[in-house]
CSV table of N, CA and C in Angstrom, one decimal:
chain,number,residue,atom,x,y,z
A,1,MET,N,0.8,-1.2,0.0
A,1,MET,CA,0.0,0.0,-0.2
A,1,MET,C,0.8,1.1,0.1
A,2,LYS,N,2.1,1.3,0.7
A,2,LYS,CA,2.8,2.4,0.9
A,2,LYS,C,3.6,2.6,-0.5
A,3,THR,N,3.8,1.7,-1.2
A,3,THR,CA,4.5,1.9,-2.5
A,3,THR,C,3.6,2.7,-3.6
A,4,TYR,N,2.2,2.5,-3.4
A,4,TYR,CA,1.4,2.8,-4.4
A,4,TYR,C,0.9,4.3,-3.9
A,5,PHE,N,1.4,4.8,-2.6
A,5,PHE,CA,0.9,6.3,-2.4
A,5,PHE,C,2.3,7.1,-2.9
A,6,VAL,N,3.6,6.3,-3.0
A,6,VAL,CA,4.7,6.8,-3.1
A,6,VAL,C,4.2,7.0,-4.9
A,7,LEU,N,3.8,6.1,-5.4
A,7,LEU,CA,3.8,6.1,-7.0
A,7,LEU,C,2.6,7.8,-7.5
A,8,VAL,N,1.7,7.2,-6.7
A,8,VAL,CA,0.8,8.4,-6.7
A,8,VAL,C,1.3,9.9,-6.7
A,9,LYS,N,2.1,9.9,-5.6
A,9,LYS,CA,2.8,11.1,-5.1
A,9,LYS,C,3.8,11.7,-6.1
A,10,GLN,N,4.8,10.5,-6.7
A,10,GLN,CA,5.4,11.2,-7.8
A,10,GLN,C,4.7,11.6,-9.0
A,11,LYS,N,4.0,10.4,-9.2
A,11,LYS,CA,2.9,11.3,-10.5
A,11,LYS,C,2.4,12.7,-10.5
A,12,ILE,N,1.7,13.1,-9.3
A,12,ILE,CA,1.4,14.5,-8.7
A,12,ILE,C,2.3,15.6,-9.1
A,13,GLN,N,3.4,14.8,-8.3
A,13,GLN,CA,4.8,15.9,-8.5
A,13,GLN,C,5.2,16.0,-10.2
A,14,LYS,N,5.0,15.0,-11.0
A,14,LYS,CA,5.5,15.1,-12.1
A,14,LYS,C,4.6,15.9,-12.8
A,15,LYS,N,3.3,15.7,-12.7
A,15,LYS,CA,2.0,16.6,-13.3
A,15,LYS,C,2.5,18.1,-12.7
A,16,TRP,N,2.6,18.3,-11.7
A,16,TRP,CA,2.9,19.6,-11.1
A,16,TRP,C,3.9,20.4,-11.9
A,17,TYR,N,5.1,19.6,-11.8
A,17,TYR,CA,6.3,19.9,-12.4
A,17,TYR,C,6.1,20.5,-14.2
A,18,MET,N,5.7,19.8,-14.4
A,18,MET,CA,5.2,19.9,-16.0
A,18,MET,C,4.3,21.3,-16.3
A,19,ILE,N,3.3,21.6,-15.3
A,19,ILE,CA,2.6,22.6,-15.6
A,19,ILE,C,3.4,23.8,-15.1
A,20,MET,N,4.2,23.9,-13.9
A,20,MET,CA,5.3,24.9,-13.7
A,20,MET,C,6.0,25.2,-14.9
A,21,THR,N,6.8,24.5,-15.5
A,21,THR,CA,7.5,24.4,-16.7
A,21,THR,C,6.7,24.9,-18.0
A,22,MET,N,5.7,24.4,-17.9
A,22,MET,CA,4.5,25.5,-19.3
A,22,MET,C,4.6,26.7,-18.6
A,23,LYS,N,4.2,27.0,-17.4
A,23,LYS,CA,4.1,28.4,-17.1
A,23,LYS,C,5.2,28.9,-17.2
A,24,GLN,N,6.0,28.5,-16.8
A,24,GLN,CA,7.6,29.4,-16.8
A,24,GLN,C,8.0,29.6,-18.7
A,25,SER,N,7.7,28.6,-19.3
A,25,SER,CA,8.1,28.7,-20.8
A,25,SER,C,7.0,29.2,-21.6
A,26,LYS,N,6.0,29.4,-20.9
A,26,LYS,CA,4.7,30.1,-21.8
A,26,LYS,C,4.1,29.0,-22.8
A,27,ILE,N,4.3,27.8,-22.5
A,27,ILE,CA,3.7,26.6,-23.2
A,27,ILE,C,2.4,26.6,-23.4
A,28,LYS,N,1.7,26.7,-24.2
A,28,LYS,CA,0.2,26.2,-24.1
A,28,LYS,C,0.1,24.8,-24.3
A,29,PRO,N,-1.1,24.0,-23.6
A,29,PRO,CA,-1.1,22.8,-23.6
A,29,PRO,C,-1.4,22.2,-24.9
A,30,SER,N,-1.9,23.4,-26.0
A,30,SER,CA,-2.2,22.9,-27.3
A,30,SER,C,-0.9,22.8,-28.2
A,31,ASP,N,0.0,23.4,-27.6
A,31,ASP,CA,1.4,23.2,-28.2
A,31,ASP,C,2.0,21.8,-27.9
A,32,LEU,N,1.5,21.4,-27.2
A,32,LEU,CA,2.4,19.9,-26.8
A,32,LEU,C,2.1,19.1,-27.9
A,33,ARG,N,0.7,19.2,-28.4
A,33,ARG,CA,0.9,18.5,-29.4
A,33,ARG,C,1.5,18.7,-30.5
A,34,LYS,N,2.0,19.6,-30.9
A,34,LYS,CA,2.8,20.0,-32.0
A,34,LYS,C,4.3,19.6,-31.5
A,35,TYR,N,4.7,19.5,-30.3
A,35,TYR,CA,6.0,19.4,-29.8
A,35,TYR,C,6.1,18.0,-28.9
A,36,PRO,N,6.1,17.0,-29.4
A,36,PRO,CA,5.9,15.9,-28.6
A,36,PRO,C,7.2,15.5,-27.8
A,37,MET,N,8.0,16.1,-28.3
A,37,MET,CA,9.5,16.0,-27.4
A,37,MET,C,9.5,16.7,-26.0
A,38,ILE,N,8.5,17.9,-25.9
A,38,ILE,CA,8.3,18.4,-24.6
A,38,ILE,C,7.9,17.2,-23.5
A,39,MET,N,6.8,16.5,-24.2
A,39,MET,CA,6.0,15.5,-23.6
A,39,MET,C,7.0,14.2,-23.2
A,40,LYS,N,7.9,14.0,-23.9
A,40,LYS,CA,9.0,12.9,-23.6
A,40,LYS,C,10.0,13.0,-22.4
A,41,ARG,N,10.0,14.5,-22.2
A,41,ARG,CA,11.2,14.8,-21.2
A,41,ARG,C,10.6,14.3,-20.0
A,42,TYR,N,9.2,14.3,-19.7
A,42,TYR,CA,8.5,14.2,-18.5
A,42,TYR,C,8.2,12.5,-18.2
């Protein structure tokens, strides 16, 4: 059960990190489809 929570936490952190970097680099979610490489980094 503990490992499950760790995985969920990592997932949330990854998602949050992605949102933060998107805000910093001013990338719109629609642009992610144009640049699949951005998605692959995370």
